[in-house]
PDB file of C-alpha atoms and ligand atoms in Angstrom:
ATOM      1  CA  MET X   1       1.526  21.150  24.365  1.00  0.00           C
ATOM      2  CA  ALA X   2       1.908  22.677  21.326  1.00  0.00           C
ATOM      3  CA  ARG X   3      -0.098  20.640  18.484  1.00  0.00           C
ATOM      4  CA  ARG X   4       2.115  19.229  16.347  1.00  0.00           C
ATOM      5  CA  ARG X   5       2.015  20.425  12.354  1.00  0.00           C
ATOM      6  CA  MET X   6      -0.186  18.491  10.143  1.00  0.00           C
ATOM      7  CA  ILE X   7       1.482  18.275   6.632  1.00  0.00           C
ATOM      8  CA  TYR X   8      -0.988  16.141   4.247  1.00  0.00           C
ATOM      9  CA  GLU X   9      -4.079  14.415   4.758  1.00  0.00           C
ATOM     10  CA  GLY X  10      -4.697  11.684   2.301  1.00  0.00           C
ATOM     11  CA  LYS X  11      -8.188   9.314   2.481  1.00  0.00           C
ATOM     12  CA  ALA X  12      -6.452   6.807   4.576  1.00  0.00           C
ATOM     13  CA  LYS X  13      -3.380   8.293   6.492  1.00  0.00           C
ATOM     14  CA  ILE X  14      -2.213  11.665   7.943  1.00  0.00           C
ATOM     15  CA  LEU X  15       1.405  12.932   7.554  1.00  0.00           C
ATOM     16  CA  TYR X  16       2.754  15.213  10.754  1.00  0.00           C
ATOM     17  CA  GLU X  17       5.995  16.762  11.179  1.00  0.00           C
ATOM     18  CA  GLY X  18       8.189  14.154  12.738  1.00  0.00           C
ATOM     19  CA  PRO X  19      10.746  14.984  15.888  1.00  0.00           C
ATOM     20  CA  GLU X  20      13.596  15.255  13.694  1.00  0.00           C
ATOM     21  CA  PRO X  21      14.596  17.145  10.321  1.00  0.00           C
ATOM     22  CA  GLY X  22      13.766  14.382   7.959  1.00  0.00           C
ATOM     23  CA  THR X  23      11.441  12.218   9.597  1.00  0.00           C
ATOM     24  CA  ILE X  24       7.645  12.228   9.445  1.00  0.00           C
ATOM     25  CA  VAL X  25       4.630  11.083  11.772  1.00  0.00           C
ATOM     26  CA  GLN X  26       2.391   8.638   9.835  1.00  0.00           C
ATOM     27  CA  TYR X  27      -0.942   8.011  11.370  1.00  0.00           C
ATOM     28  CA  PHE X  28      -3.231   5.582   9.885  1.00  0.00           C
ATOM     29  CA  LYS X  29      -6.871   5.954  10.067  1.00  0.00           C
ATOM     30  CA  ASP X  30     -10.025   3.782  10.132  1.00  0.00           C
ATOM     31  CA  ASP X  31     -11.418   6.049   7.013  1.00  0.00           C
ATOM     32  CA  THR X  32     -11.848   3.178   4.326  1.00  0.00           C
ATOM     33  CA  THR X  33     -12.672   4.473   0.588  1.00  0.00           C
ATOM     34  CA  ALA X  34     -13.348   2.966  -2.992  1.00  0.00           C
ATOM     35  CA  PHE X  35     -13.748   4.035  -6.262  1.00  0.00           C
ATOM     36  CA  ASP X  36     -12.484   7.156  -5.728  1.00  0.00           C
ATOM     37  CA  ALA X  37     -13.954   7.797  -2.414  1.00  0.00           C
ATOM     38  CA  THR X  38     -17.347   7.487  -3.618  1.00  0.00           C
ATOM     39  CA  LYS X  39     -17.525   4.837  -1.186  1.00  0.00           C
ATOM     40  CA  LYS X  40     -16.968   5.404   1.976  1.00  0.00           C
ATOM     41  CA  GLU X  41     -17.120   3.989   5.335  1.00  0.00           C
ATOM     42  CA  VAL X  42     -15.170   4.346   8.846  1.00  0.00           C
ATOM     43  CA  ILE X  43     -14.061   0.998   9.960  1.00  0.00           C
ATOM     44  CA  GLU X  44     -12.923   1.056  13.589  1.00  0.00           C
ATOM     45  CA  GLY X  45      -9.496  -0.478  14.320  1.00  0.00           C
ATOM     46  CA  LYS X  46      -8.740  -0.809  10.583  1.00  0.00           C
ATOM     47  CA  GLY X  47      -5.865   1.733  11.005  1.00  0.00           C
ATOM     48  CA  VAL X  48      -4.442   0.005  13.783  1.00  0.00           C
ATOM     49  CA  LEU X  49      -4.180  -3.542  11.811  1.00  0.00           C
ATOM     50  CA  ASN X  50      -2.832  -1.569   8.626  1.00  0.00           C
ATOM     51  CA  ASN X  51      -0.190   0.192  10.727  1.00  0.00           C
ATOM     52  CA  ARG X  52       1.012  -3.281  12.434  1.00  0.00           C
ATOM     53  CA  LEU X  53       0.596  -4.645   8.982  1.00  0.00           C
ATOM     54  CA  SER X  54       2.684  -2.282   7.295  1.00  0.00           C
ATOM     55  CA  GLU X  55       5.141  -2.499   9.992  1.00  0.00           C
ATOM     56  CA  HIS X  56       5.542  -6.014   9.772  1.00  0.00           C
ATOM     57  CA  PHE X  57       6.134  -5.924   5.780  1.00  0.00           C
ATOM     58  CA  MET X  58       8.736  -3.009   5.654  1.00  0.00           C
ATOM     59  CA  THR X  59      10.929  -4.509   8.337  1.00  0.00           C
ATOM     60  CA  GLY X  60      10.935  -7.649   6.529  1.00  0.00           C
ATOM     61  CA  LEU X  61      11.591  -5.884   3.298  1.00  0.00           C
ATOM     62  CA  ASN X  62      14.460  -3.301   5.046  1.00  0.00           C
ATOM     63  CA  GLY X  63      15.958  -6.949   6.345  1.00  0.00           C
ATOM     64  CA  ILE X  64      16.551  -7.793   2.768  1.00  0.00           C
ATOM     65  CA  GLY X  65      18.339  -4.942   2.043  1.00  0.00           C
ATOM     66  CA  ILE X  66      15.262  -3.131   0.164  1.00  0.00           C
ATOM     67  CA  PRO X  67      15.823   0.385   1.574  1.00  0.00           C
ATOM     68  CA  THR X  68      12.263   1.874   3.040  1.00  0.00           C
ATOM     69  CA  HIS X  69      11.002   4.932   4.687  1.00  0.00           C
ATOM     70  CA  PHE X  70      10.239   2.849   7.715  1.00  0.00           C
ATOM     71  CA  ILE X  71      11.977   3.773  10.777  1.00  0.00           C
ATOM     72  CA  LYS X  72       9.953   2.575  13.580  1.00  0.00           C
ATOM     73  CA  ARG X  73       6.462   1.971  14.840  1.00  0.00           C
ATOM     74  CA  LEU X  74       5.329   4.620  17.577  1.00  0.00           C
ATOM     75  CA  ASN X  75       2.116   3.478  18.839  1.00  0.00           C
ATOM     76  CA  MET X  76      -1.140   2.260  17.704  1.00  0.00           C
ATOM     77  CA  ARG X  77      -1.757   4.319  14.805  1.00  0.00           C
ATOM     78  CA  GLU X  78       1.639   5.841  14.482  1.00  0.00           C
ATOM     79  CA  GLN X  79       4.898   4.936  12.738  1.00  0.00           C
ATOM     80  CA  LEU X  80       8.336   6.977  11.987  1.00  0.00           C
ATOM     81  CA  VAL X  81       9.275   7.370   8.665  1.00  0.00           C
ATOM     82  CA  TYR X  82      11.820   9.410   6.401  1.00  0.00           C
ATOM     83  CA  ALA X  83      10.575  12.421   4.827  1.00  0.00           C
ATOM     84  CA  VAL X  84      10.649  11.452   1.372  1.00  0.00           C
ATOM     85  CA  GLU X  85       9.969  13.431  -2.351  1.00  0.00           C
ATOM     86  CA  ILE X  86       6.550  11.050  -3.497  1.00  0.00           C
ATOM     87  CA  ILE X  87       7.093   9.998  -7.295  1.00  0.00           C
ATOM     88  CA  PRO X  88       3.960  10.581  -8.174  1.00  0.00           C
ATOM     89  CA  LEU X  89       3.219   7.367  -9.629  1.00  0.00           C
ATOM     90  CA  GLU X  90       0.854   3.993  -8.397  1.00  0.00           C
ATOM     91  CA  VAL X  91       3.271   1.308  -9.341  1.00  0.00           C
ATOM     92  CA  VAL X  92       0.510  -1.969  -9.662  1.00  0.00           C
ATOM     93  CA  ILE X  93       2.547  -5.794  -9.833  1.00  0.00           C
ATOM     94  CA  ARG X  94       0.223  -8.373 -10.999  1.00  0.00           C
ATOM     95  CA  ASN X  95       0.604 -12.068 -10.474  1.00  0.00           C
ATOM     96  CA  VAL X  96      -3.152 -13.411 -11.121  1.00  0.00           C
ATOM     97  CA  ALA X  97      -5.554 -11.467 -13.275  1.00  0.00           C
ATOM     98  CA  ALA X  98      -8.009  -9.152 -11.153  1.00  0.00           C
ATOM     99  CA  GLY X  99      -9.705  -6.019 -10.513  1.00  0.00           C
ATOM    100  CA  SER X 100      -9.289  -3.652 -13.360  1.00  0.00           C
ATOM    101  CA  MET X 101      -7.177  -5.397 -15.375  1.00  0.00           C
ATOM    102  CA  SER X 102      -9.680  -8.139 -15.915  1.00  0.00           C
ATOM    103  CA  LYS X 103     -12.443  -5.412 -16.703  1.00  0.00           C
ATOM    104  CA  ARG X 104      -9.990  -3.758 -19.240  1.00  0.00           C
ATOM    105  CA  LEU X 105      -8.729  -7.046 -20.884  1.00  0.00           C
ATOM    106  CA  GLY X 106     -11.143  -9.384 -20.819  1.00  0.00           C
ATOM    107  CA  VAL X 107      -9.186 -11.575 -18.804  1.00  0.00           C
ATOM    108  CA  GLU X 108     -11.296 -13.988 -16.335  1.00  0.00           C
ATOM    109  CA  GLU X 109     -10.550 -13.128 -12.880  1.00  0.00           C
ATOM    110  CA  GLY X 110      -8.193 -15.598 -11.065  1.00  0.00           C
ATOM    111  CA  THR X 111      -6.233 -16.536 -14.292  1.00  0.00           C
ATOM    112  CA  PRO X 112      -2.934 -16.942 -13.438  1.00  0.00           C
ATOM    113  CA  LEU X 113      -0.626 -14.648 -15.557  1.00  0.00           C
ATOM    114  CA  PRO X 114       2.530 -16.502 -17.453  1.00  0.00           C
ATOM    115  CA  ARG X 115       4.819 -13.760 -15.590  1.00  0.00           C
ATOM    116  CA  PRO X 116       4.286 -11.008 -13.177  1.00  0.00           C
ATOM    117  CA  ILE X 117       3.217  -7.744 -15.186  1.00  0.00           C
ATOM    118  CA  ILE X 118       3.993  -4.066 -13.593  1.00  0.00           C
ATOM    119  CA  GLU X 119       1.654  -1.281 -14.413  1.00  0.00           C
ATOM    120  CA  TYR X 120       1.918   2.734 -13.965  1.00  0.00           C
ATOM    121  CA  TYR X 121      -0.618   4.677 -12.471  1.00  0.00           C
ATOM    122  CA  TYR X 122      -0.378   8.564 -12.512  1.00  0.00           C
ATOM    123  CA  LYS X 123      -1.392   9.721  -9.223  1.00  0.00           C
ATOM    124  CA  ASP X 124      -4.210  12.142  -9.770  1.00  0.00           C
ATOM    125  CA  ASP X 125      -7.704  11.909  -8.163  1.00  0.00           C
ATOM    126  CA  ALA X 126      -9.151  14.310 -10.229  1.00  0.00           C
ATOM    127  CA  LEU X 127      -8.071  12.371 -12.988  1.00  0.00           C
ATOM    128  CA  HIS X 128      -9.154   8.992 -11.465  1.00  0.00           C
ATOM    129  CA  ASP X 129      -5.184   7.931 -11.268  1.00  0.00           C
ATOM    130  CA  PRO X 130      -5.166   7.072 -15.432  1.00  0.00           C
ATOM    131  CA  ILE X 131      -2.726   4.147 -16.377  1.00  0.00           C
ATOM    132  CA  VAL X 132       0.255   5.756 -18.041  1.00  0.00           C
ATOM    133  CA  SER X 133       3.585   3.762 -19.853  1.00  0.00           C
ATOM    134  CA  GLU X 134       6.838   4.707 -19.405  1.00  0.00           C
ATOM    135  CA  GLU X 135       6.879   7.201 -22.613  1.00  0.00           C
ATOM    136  CA  HIS X 136       4.624   9.494 -20.391  1.00  0.00           C
ATOM    137  CA  ILE X 137       6.845   8.644 -17.487  1.00  0.00           C
ATOM    138  CA  PHE X 138       9.799  10.292 -18.784  1.00  0.00           C
ATOM    139  CA  ALA X 139       8.112  12.873 -21.010  1.00  0.00           C
ATOM    140  CA  PHE X 140       6.396  14.444 -18.488  1.00  0.00           C
ATOM    141  CA  GLN X 141       9.685  13.680 -16.031  1.00  0.00           C
ATOM    142  CA  TRP X 142       7.872  12.081 -13.017  1.00  0.00           C
ATOM    143  CA  ALA X 143      10.777   9.513 -12.821  1.00  0.00           C
ATOM    144  CA  SER X 144      14.295   9.574 -14.396  1.00  0.00           C
ATOM    145  CA  PRO X 145      14.872   6.210 -16.919  1.00  0.00           C
ATOM    146  CA  GLN X 146      17.785   5.410 -13.867  1.00  0.00           C
ATOM    147  CA  GLU X 147      14.680   5.928 -10.774  1.00  0.00           C
ATOM    148  CA  LEU X 148      12.521   4.002 -13.152  1.00  0.00           C
ATOM    149  CA  ASP X 149      14.601   1.065 -13.262  1.00  0.00           C
ATOM    150  CA  GLU X 150      15.465   1.064  -9.974  1.00  0.00           C
ATOM    151  CA  ILE X 151      11.789   1.122  -9.043  1.00  0.00           C
ATOM    152  CA  ILE X 152      11.356  -1.974 -11.458  1.00  0.00           C
ATOM    153  CA  GLN X 153      13.732  -3.571  -9.847  1.00  0.00           C
ATOM    154  CA  LEU X 154      12.535  -2.932  -6.710  1.00  0.00           C
ATOM    155  CA  SER X 155       8.854  -3.719  -7.243  1.00  0.00           C
ATOM    156  CA  MET X 156      10.130  -7.446  -8.419  1.00  0.00           C
ATOM    157  CA  ARG X 157      11.919  -7.750  -5.194  1.00  0.00           C
ATOM    158  CA  VAL X 158       8.979  -7.027  -3.354  1.00  0.00           C
ATOM    159  CA  ASN X 159       6.908  -9.165  -5.179  1.00  0.00           C
ATOM    160  CA  ASP X 160       9.157 -12.268  -4.644  1.00  0.00           C
ATOM    161  CA  PHE X 161       9.478 -11.102  -0.694  1.00  0.00           C
ATOM    162  CA  LEU X 162       5.649 -10.432  -0.306  1.00  0.00           C
ATOM    163  CA  SER X 163       4.655 -13.947  -2.493  1.00  0.00           C
ATOM    164  CA  GLY X 164       6.689 -15.782  -0.403  1.00  0.00           C
ATOM    165  CA  VAL X 165       5.955 -14.948   2.743  1.00  0.00           C
ATOM    166  CA  MET X 166       1.913 -15.001   1.902  1.00  0.00           C
ATOM    167  CA  HIS X 167       2.837 -18.459   0.227  1.00  0.00           C
ATOM    168  CA  GLY X 168       3.734 -19.587   4.093  1.00  0.00           C
ATOM    169  CA  ILE X 169       0.360 -18.825   5.667  1.00  0.00           C
ATOM    170  CA  GLY X 170      -1.580 -20.078   2.723  1.00  0.00           C
ATOM    171  CA  VAL X 171      -2.387 -16.854   0.668  1.00  0.00           C
ATOM    172  CA  LYS X 172      -1.684 -15.905  -2.765  1.00  0.00           C
ATOM    173  CA  LEU X 173      -0.517 -12.575  -3.606  1.00  0.00           C
ATOM    174  CA  VAL X 174      -2.855 -11.759  -6.406  1.00  0.00           C
ATOM    175  CA  ASP X 175      -1.909  -8.271  -7.307  1.00  0.00           C
ATOM    176  CA  PHE X 176      -0.422  -5.199  -5.210  1.00  0.00           C
ATOM    177  CA  LYS X 177       0.404  -1.537  -5.322  1.00  0.00           C
ATOM    178  CA  ILE X 178       3.226   0.594  -4.103  1.00  0.00           C
ATOM    179  CA  GLU X 179       4.586   4.023  -3.966  1.00  0.00           C
ATOM    180  CA  PHE X 180       8.179   5.244  -4.015  1.00  0.00           C
ATOM    181  CA  GLY X 181       9.939   8.377  -3.080  1.00  0.00           C
ATOM    182  CA  ARG X 182      12.953  10.105  -3.243  1.00  0.00           C
ATOM    183  CA  ARG X 183      15.171  10.179  -0.112  1.00  0.00           C
ATOM    184  CA  PHE X 184      17.942  12.963   0.094  1.00  0.00           C
ATOM    185  CA  ASP X 185      21.223  12.558   1.475  1.00  0.00           C
ATOM    186  CA  ASN X 186      22.996  16.135   0.675  1.00  0.00           C
ATOM    187  CA  ASP X 187      23.320  15.913  -3.293  1.00  0.00           C
ATOM    188  CA  PHE X 188      22.166  12.765  -3.917  1.00  0.00           C
ATOM    189  CA  SER X 189      18.871  11.049  -3.976  1.00  0.00           C
ATOM    190  CA  ARG X 190      18.261   7.920  -3.531  1.00  0.00           C
ATOM    191  CA  ILE X 191      14.673   5.657  -4.335  1.00  0.00           C
ATOM    192  CA  VAL X 192      13.225   3.880  -1.431  1.00  0.00           C
ATOM    193  CA  LEU X 193       9.681   2.321  -0.962  1.00  0.00           C
ATOM    194  CA  ALA X 194       7.186   4.819   1.044  1.00  0.00           C
ATOM    195  CA  ASP X 195       3.607   4.915   1.916  1.00  0.00           C
ATOM    196  CA  GLU X 196       2.309   1.548   3.239  1.00  0.00           C
ATOM    197  CA  ILE X 197       2.062  -2.417   2.068  1.00  0.00           C
ATOM    198  CA  SER X 198      -1.394  -3.500   3.707  1.00  0.00           C
ATOM    199  CA  PRO X 199      -4.215  -5.038   2.480  1.00  0.00           C
ATOM    200  CA  ASP X 200      -5.827  -1.890   1.883  1.00  0.00           C
ATOM    201  CA  SER X 201      -3.622  -2.196  -1.586  1.00  0.00           C
ATOM    202  CA  CYS X 202      -3.380  -5.780  -2.068  1.00  0.00           C
ATOM    203  CA  ARG X 203      -5.107  -8.916  -2.903  1.00  0.00           C
ATOM    204  CA  LEU X 204      -4.645 -11.522  -1.028  1.00  0.00           C
ATOM    205  CA  TRP X 205      -6.786 -15.163  -1.726  1.00  0.00           C
ATOM    206  CA  ASP X 206      -6.919 -17.967   0.565  1.00  0.00           C
ATOM    207  CA  VAL X 207      -4.940 -20.847  -1.251  1.00  0.00           C
ATOM    208  CA  GLU X 208      -7.750 -23.449   0.062  1.00  0.00           C
ATOM    209  CA  THR X 209     -11.084 -21.910  -0.077  1.00  0.00           C
ATOM    210  CA  GLY X 210     -10.542 -18.532  -2.336  1.00  0.00           C
ATOM    211  CA  ARG X 211     -11.972 -16.296   0.733  1.00  0.00           C
ATOM    212  CA  LYS X 212     -10.770 -12.838   0.229  1.00  0.00           C
ATOM    213  CA  LEU X 213      -8.507 -11.272   2.986  1.00  0.00           C
ATOM    214  CA  ASP X 214      -7.857  -7.419   1.472  1.00  0.00           C
ATOM    215  CA  LYS X 215     -10.294  -4.468   0.431  1.00  0.00           C
ATOM    216  CA  ASP X 216     -12.126  -6.258  -2.078  1.00  0.00           C
ATOM    217  CA  VAL X 217     -14.114  -7.342   0.990  1.00  0.00           C
ATOM    218  CA  PHE X 218     -15.121  -3.503   1.404  1.00  0.00           C
ATOM    219  CA  ARG X 219     -15.415  -2.979  -2.206  1.00  0.00           C
ATOM    220  CA  ARG X 220     -17.629  -5.857  -3.060  1.00  0.00           C
ATOM    221  CA  ASP X 221     -19.339  -5.968  -0.047  1.00  0.00           C
ATOM    222  CA  LEU X 222     -18.322  -9.274   0.810  1.00  0.00           C
ATOM    223  CA  GLY X 223     -18.735  -9.431   4.752  1.00  0.00           C
ATOM    224  CA  SER X 224     -16.577  -7.905   7.516  1.00  0.00           C
ATOM    225  CA  LEU X 225     -13.488  -6.170   6.883  1.00  0.00           C
ATOM    226  CA  THR X 226     -11.457  -5.969  10.319  1.00  0.00           C
ATOM    227  CA  ASP X 227     -12.447 -10.114  10.136  1.00  0.00           C
ATOM    228  CA  ALA X 228     -10.663 -10.517   7.029  1.00  0.00           C
ATOM    229  CA  TYR X 229      -7.283  -7.744   7.940  1.00  0.00           C
ATOM    230  CA  THR X 230      -7.465  -9.666  11.401  1.00  0.00           C
ATOM    231  CA  GLU X 231      -7.364 -13.170  10.178  1.00  0.00           C
ATOM    232  CA  LEU X 232      -4.283 -12.017   8.058  1.00  0.00           C
ATOM    233  CA  ALA X 233      -2.609 -10.657  10.464  1.00  0.00           C
ATOM    234  CA  THR X 234      -3.477 -13.619  13.144  1.00  0.00           C
ATOM    235  CA  ARG X 235      -1.969 -15.792  10.551  1.00  0.00           C
ATOM    236  CA  LEU X 236       1.647 -13.971  10.167  1.00  0.00           C
ATOM    237  CA  GLY X 237       1.399 -13.759  14.013  1.00  0.00           C
ATOM    238  CA  VAL X 238       1.220  -9.853  13.780  1.00  0.00           C
ATOM    239  CA  MET X 239      -1.664  -9.661  16.295  1.00  0.00           C
ATOM    240  CA  PRO X 240      -3.185 -12.279  18.764  1.00  0.00           C
ATOM    241  CA  ARG X 241      -6.528 -14.064  17.429  1.00  0.00           C
ATOM    242  CA  LYS X 242      -8.980 -11.961  19.336  1.00  0.00           C
ATOM    243  CA  SER X 243      -9.108  -8.427  19.050  1.00  0.00           C
ATOM    244  CA  SER X 244      -8.563  -6.435  22.287  1.00  0.00           C
ATOM    245  CA  THR X 245     -11.833  -4.548  21.586  1.00  0.00           C
ATOM    246  CA  GLY X 246     -13.419  -7.682  20.371  1.00  0.00           C
ATOM    247  CA  THR X 247     -16.522  -5.484  19.304  1.00  0.00           C
ATOM    248  CA  GLY X 248     -15.713  -6.049  15.261  1.00  0.00           C
ATOM    249  CA  PRO X 249     -16.473  -3.607  12.582  1.00  0.00           C
ATOM    250  CA  LYS X 250     -18.718  -0.401  13.405  1.00  0.00           C
ATOM    251  CA  LEU X 251     -20.195   1.734  10.960  1.00  0.00           C
ATOM    252  CA  VAL X 252     -19.636   5.174  12.334  1.00  0.00           C
ATOM    253  CA  LYS X 253     -21.274   7.207   9.942  1.00  0.00           C
TER     254      LYS X 253
HETATM  255  P1  TMP Q   1      -6.816  -2.437  -9.602  1.00  0.00           P
HETATM  256  O1  TMP Q   1      -7.140  -3.888 -10.499  1.00  0.00           O
HETATM  257  O2  TMP Q   1      -8.308  -1.973  -9.345  1.00  0.00           O
HETATM  258  O3  TMP Q   1      -6.583  -2.036 -10.659  1.00  0.00           O
HETATM  259  O4  TMP Q   1      -6.082  -2.526  -8.520  1.00  0.00           O
HETATM  260  C1  TMP Q   1      -4.711  -3.302  -8.605  1.00  0.00           C
HETATM  261  C2  TMP Q   1      -4.264  -3.801  -7.233  1.00  0.00           C
HETATM  262  O5  TMP Q   1      -3.841  -1.805  -6.555  1.00  0.00           O
HETATM  263  C3  TMP Q   1      -5.031  -3.859  -6.138  1.00  0.00           C
HETATM  264  O6  TMP Q   1      -4.049  -5.052  -5.222  1.00  0.00           O
HETATM  265  C4  TMP Q   1      -5.513  -3.112  -5.261  1.00  0.00           C
HETATM  266  C5  TMP Q   1      -4.384  -1.480  -5.771  1.00  0.00           C
HETATM  267  N1  TMP Q   1      -5.227  -0.368  -5.605  1.00  0.00           N
HETATM  268  C6  TMP Q   1      -4.967   0.643  -4.311  1.00  0.00           C
HETATM  269  O7  TMP Q   1      -4.178   0.334  -3.457  1.00  0.00           O
HETATM  270  N2  TMP Q   1      -5.490   1.846  -4.742  1.00  0.00           N
HETATM  271  C7  TMP Q   1      -5.971   2.112  -5.830  1.00  0.00           C
HETATM  272  O8  TMP Q   1      -6.576   3.364  -5.607  1.00  0.00           O
HETATM  273  C8  TMP Q   1      -6.437   1.298  -6.633  1.00  0.00           C
HETATM  274  C9  TMP Q   1      -7.515   1.510  -7.499  1.00  0.00           C
HETATM  275  C10 TMP Q   1      -6.238  -0.222  -6.249  1.00  0.00           C
HETATM  276  N1  LIG Q   2      -8.304   3.952  -2.516  1.00  0.00           N
HETATM  277  C1  LIG Q   2      -8.890   4.203  -3.904  1.00  0.00           C
HETATM  278  C2  LIG Q   2     -10.140   5.246  -3.296  1.00  0.00           C
HETATM  279  O1  LIG Q   2     -10.219   6.083  -2.287  1.00  0.00           O
HETATM  280  C3  LIG Q   2      -9.756   3.264  -4.595  1.00  0.00           C
HETATM  281  C4  LIG Q   2      -9.300   1.847  -3.981  1.00  0.00           C
HETATM  282  O2  LIG Q   2      -8.806   1.383  -3.426  1.00  0.00           O
HETATM  283  O3  LIG Q   2     -10.118   1.152  -4.365  1.00  0.00           O
HETATM  284  O4  LIG Q   2     -10.720   5.519  -3.600  1.00  0.00           O
END
């Protein structure tokens, strides 16, 4: 059987040419990285969990009329998505001070913010994804003012949706990162949510205990990442309580 063509390999996912023009197969790897991939592990089963979790969130968002690239999950590790032209921005929405914002501004982690704060980072590993302002985005034409308006509106809706979903399972949505793309339809393009939504790109704290159910478990060596992601998936009703492999996390290299 002919091998399908790989389009792109990132740190956590691989993109393959899809079965129809304008479609892509997105494959979730077990590779786990932090701090510009200076910290790196293969955590068995992480890709399977993120594929399921991202499907769950994207399906919910599609259901409330937020356009996303997601079409359907194909198997344990792959989903079919629309091909988009990625806007080179990491859009971060914060509800509670944490991470780089706490460091940069000297605000204690866990301090609630009076309103959601949106930040933009220019996607460039060699530059370590620097924070940028709207001025940079327009001057370098990464997105037009109309596109950024759309991105802000959609980001706030995603925040409301995800905050509500998490609230319902006793989890606080502290912050998260999303990416957008342009989906072309003849001469028109429209902004759609792309990439993934998973605990790799969110901060999620248990409301009662403060336990972290996100990639900070890996970044800060706080225990088993798969246990944390499985706990989240179980609460959401996405996965049964015991994983089918039952082996837990394994350091492969
Ligand atoms: P930060 O506090 O490190 O800037 O992260 C903000 C949010 O963005 C947090 O939920 C983790 C997520 N994130 C990514 O998804 N990818 C990244 O490369 C970084 C630095 C953060
Ligand atoms: N994804 C980024 C990296 O590999 C950083 C992070 O999520 O902390 O390095």
